[in-house]
Amino acid sequence: MWYNYNVYLCKTGGGGVKKLIFVLLAAAAMCLGLAGCMETSADDLYALPELSEGYLKLQSAVDKFLSAGAEYAAPASGANRQPIQREDIDGDGVREVLAFLSVAGSDRPLKIVIFQNIDGEYSEIARIEGEGSGIESVSYLDMDGDGIRELAVGWQMGAGINMLSVYSMKSWQISQIVNTNYSEFTVCELDGERGSEVLVLRLSPSDLTGEAEHYILTRDGEVVSSTARLSSGLEAIERVRATPLLGGASSVLVESTYNGSGLVTDILAYRGSRLVNITVDEASGVSDATVRSYKPYCRDINGDGVLDVPRPVLLPSVSETPYYMLEWYSYYSYGGARQVATTYNNYTDSWYLLLPREWIGSFAVSREDGASGERTVVFSLVDGDGQRGRDFLAIYTITGDNREERASAGERFVLLEEEETVYAARIFVNPDNFPLPISRELLKDSFGVIYSEWITGQT
């Protein structure tokens, strides 16, 4: 409810509905404060909650700006999208209130007004003003570890043009310590020696190049930055995620569309007091080992907390359609990689199978769809010449009203049940006499569903 009303208010401005913000804030506070069960009449259920004195005073403070023509201007993206936010900026344990506003006709129309509760009254204690058409995103971070938050604000300057400003808030004296253009930015902790850091990513659409710049704030107030190149040929940044590397070092993975339909992963780490791209090849300018022709995202395939990078490997061909398995690699901070798993991923039917090592190089797959509401992938042995041998496994994706019955018919057994889909399998061979490890238990343990966040542009 709170979030949906925020979106509405951002589009329409404060106007006659601005009091809904405070009604909803009060309702949430009252709900959180309830304990046990109470008898409530129907009239009570439909009545608006009474506003606390604190919320009324906050409303009055913000209303002075709205009455003078200001409108709410909530950040458009990121984790902090509310037009009114609460954050402990000065580290005293009490959260300040930040109102994100826009005033038409002003030279600097975007306003971030910070209120502090002093003796029960909300008073403006600081204000940040910016140019542009909107606020793209905002992040709170402590860059030098002193307990006082800095504020990172992305200003929308025009179509595809963003400017990042990082503000020091010490003693409520606002000073801009970083000002730079960006395509994406994120808060990270790469060096591990002080507080948080800011990582800025920039792409040049004209020549398909890009760079990353890493900003550190030292304890004496100096901003230190270093840059690293991104892979050449990048078209758009798809995902930016922090992950530990093998050995424990921190990194940021940047996944970008590449060469029309592919994906490439750049891994950024902090080494020798500077930012480095541990996967880019200096000769080619591309992270060659992390380029793939289609778009599976990196993920923690083996559950050890490290995001792994997939590499497609063509399977032996037993049909006109090419099929691939994915080898998954974890990286060290010096750029070396270790293979941690191999999977067969069926993106059409949204499932994957973790492959035993003994299977690698010994099997091929093909589709043999038949009955309505049933899609089938068959695993077959292949000989040294790549010729198809006996079939040893089929995995079924079953939909429809009688899917549970069909999933257990004959020698089939259920691998996994989803809301509208049942995944089942059938083993065609005697596991005791088969050269590859296979059993119902192994298949159930190795089978998983591919959700939309795995890949780009697919569900």
XYZ file of C-alpha atoms in Angstrom, residues 227-415:
189
model
C 39.867 3.298 -13.042
C 39.760 0.012 -14.917
C 38.612 -0.709 -18.448
C 35.507 -2.735 -19.198
C 35.310 -5.163 -22.090
C 35.171 -3.572 -25.528
C 31.938 -4.089 -27.445
C 29.540 -3.515 -24.553
C 26.098 -2.317 -25.543
C 24.219 -2.085 -22.227
C 24.825 -3.019 -18.620
C 22.394 -5.692 -17.513
C 23.406 -6.529 -13.934
C 25.835 -5.308 -11.289
C 26.346 -7.594 -8.288
C 28.846 -7.872 -5.451
C 30.355 -11.276 -4.672
C 33.298 -12.737 -2.798
C 35.951 -14.492 -4.862
C 37.747 -17.741 -4.120
C 40.135 -16.935 -1.298
C 37.773 -14.369 0.237
C 38.562 -11.158 -1.673
C 35.605 -8.945 -2.617
C 34.577 -8.147 -6.179
C 31.819 -6.677 -8.317
C 30.510 -8.600 -11.342
C 29.303 -6.490 -14.266
C 27.209 -8.391 -16.808
C 26.560 -6.611 -20.096
C 25.026 -7.310 -23.473
C 27.708 -7.883 -26.060
C 27.876 -8.153 -29.829
C 24.152 -8.067 -30.460
C 22.917 -11.190 -28.697
C 25.630 -12.285 -26.310
C 26.625 -11.559 -22.747
C 30.001 -10.818 -21.161
C 31.024 -10.659 -17.499
C 33.680 -8.256 -16.225
C 34.965 -8.987 -12.713
C 36.245 -5.918 -10.867
C 38.444 -6.275 -7.783
C 40.832 -4.171 -5.704
C 44.473 -5.178 -6.004
C 47.657 -3.243 -5.307
C 45.727 -0.189 -4.052
C 43.786 0.194 -7.274
C 40.791 -1.118 -9.172
C 41.492 -3.918 -11.677
C 39.427 -5.922 -14.140
C 40.695 -9.434 -13.451
C 39.032 -11.017 -16.502
C 39.750 -8.603 -19.364
C 42.416 -9.676 -21.845
C 44.818 -6.831 -22.548
C 45.361 -7.940 -26.145
C 41.730 -8.402 -27.202
C 40.219 -5.881 -24.793
C 37.496 -8.392 -23.930
C 36.929 -10.762 -21.035
C 37.280 -13.668 -23.462
C 36.698 -16.456 -20.936
C 33.402 -14.916 -19.788
C 31.820 -14.218 -23.195
C 28.851 -16.401 -24.171
C 26.656 -16.314 -27.229
C 23.427 -16.474 -25.251
C 22.445 -15.030 -21.930
C 22.606 -17.113 -18.777
C 23.485 -14.885 -15.849
C 26.157 -15.679 -13.301
C 24.877 -17.414 -10.205
C 26.037 -19.378 -7.179
C 25.580 -22.793 -8.744
C 27.099 -24.835 -5.916
C 25.874 -22.861 -2.907
C 29.279 -21.768 -1.551
C 28.449 -18.042 -1.552
C 30.566 -17.223 -4.641
C 28.878 -16.187 -7.897
C 30.024 -18.475 -10.707
C 30.480 -17.616 -14.389
C 29.031 -19.994 -17.028
C 30.850 -21.096 -20.186
C 28.757 -22.843 -22.878
C 30.245 -26.052 -24.307
C 28.723 -27.683 -27.404
C 27.425 -31.211 -26.833
C 27.866 -33.992 -29.414
C 25.246 -33.504 -32.105
C 22.660 -36.223 -32.646
C 20.060 -33.924 -34.238
C 19.928 -30.807 -36.402
C 19.574 -28.602 -33.326
C 22.774 -27.761 -31.410
C 22.690 -28.306 -27.650
C 25.049 -26.990 -24.989
C 26.040 -27.753 -21.458
C 27.359 -25.049 -19.129
C 30.661 -25.255 -17.288
C 30.630 -23.012 -14.202
C 33.797 -21.280 -12.963
C 34.676 -19.453 -9.756
C 37.470 -16.862 -9.887
C 40.424 -15.899 -7.708
C 41.457 -12.273 -7.258
C 44.552 -12.778 -9.441
C 42.328 -13.818 -12.388
C 42.657 -17.590 -12.268
C 39.517 -19.714 -12.351
C 38.419 -23.098 -11.038
C 35.590 -25.155 -12.494
C 33.040 -25.936 -9.794
C 30.130 -27.562 -11.659
C 28.672 -28.556 -15.026
C 24.981 -28.342 -15.889
C 22.621 -29.000 -18.746
C 20.171 -26.080 -18.906
C 16.849 -26.409 -20.688
C 15.705 -22.801 -21.033
C 12.671 -23.724 -23.120
C 11.175 -25.736 -20.269
C 12.892 -23.816 -17.423
C 14.886 -26.568 -15.733
C 18.504 -27.596 -15.272
C 20.365 -30.738 -14.306
C 23.649 -30.761 -12.389
C 25.771 -33.270 -14.306
C 27.969 -35.923 -12.663
C 31.580 -35.681 -13.832
C 31.384 -39.181 -15.314
C 28.722 -38.036 -17.783
C 30.885 -35.364 -19.427
C 31.792 -36.318 -22.998
C 29.605 -39.431 -22.900
C 26.108 -38.152 -23.660
C 23.999 -36.107 -26.038
C 20.475 -34.715 -25.784
C 17.543 -34.442 -28.168
C 13.904 -33.371 -28.022
C 11.130 -35.886 -28.642
C 7.930 -34.028 -27.897
C 4.752 -35.981 -28.465
C 1.603 -35.838 -26.357
C -0.179 -32.535 -25.819
C 0.926 -30.819 -22.610
C 4.154 -32.817 -22.501
C 7.670 -31.841 -23.562
C 10.460 -34.402 -23.455
C 14.265 -34.234 -23.450
C 16.068 -37.557 -24.027
C 19.636 -38.252 -22.856
C 21.566 -40.761 -24.963
C 25.019 -42.319 -24.851
C 27.461 -41.347 -27.588
C 30.486 -43.306 -28.761
C 33.973 -41.984 -29.523
C 32.835 -40.871 -32.993
C 29.901 -38.934 -31.587
C 27.357 -41.452 -32.803
C 24.146 -41.868 -30.822
C 23.845 -45.012 -28.741
C 21.185 -46.206 -26.352
C 18.826 -43.804 -24.593
C 19.233 -43.873 -20.827
C 17.090 -41.032 -19.461
C 14.080 -38.878 -20.342
C 12.976 -35.753 -18.473
C 9.387 -34.590 -18.961
C 7.822 -31.158 -18.497
C 4.119 -31.828 -17.965
C 1.243 -29.341 -17.819
C -2.532 -29.738 -17.903
C -5.278 -30.915 -15.594
C -4.011 -34.493 -15.192
C -0.317 -33.660 -14.921
C 0.159 -35.417 -11.562
C -1.205 -38.691 -12.922
C 0.898 -38.533 -16.105
C 4.034 -37.683 -14.102
C 3.755 -40.976 -12.196
C 2.474 -43.200 -14.995
C 4.377 -46.418 -15.742
C 8.061 -46.129 -14.816
C 8.043 -42.357 -14.504
C 8.746 -40.623 -11.192
C 8.337 -37.009 -10.058
C 11.400 -34.798 -9.854
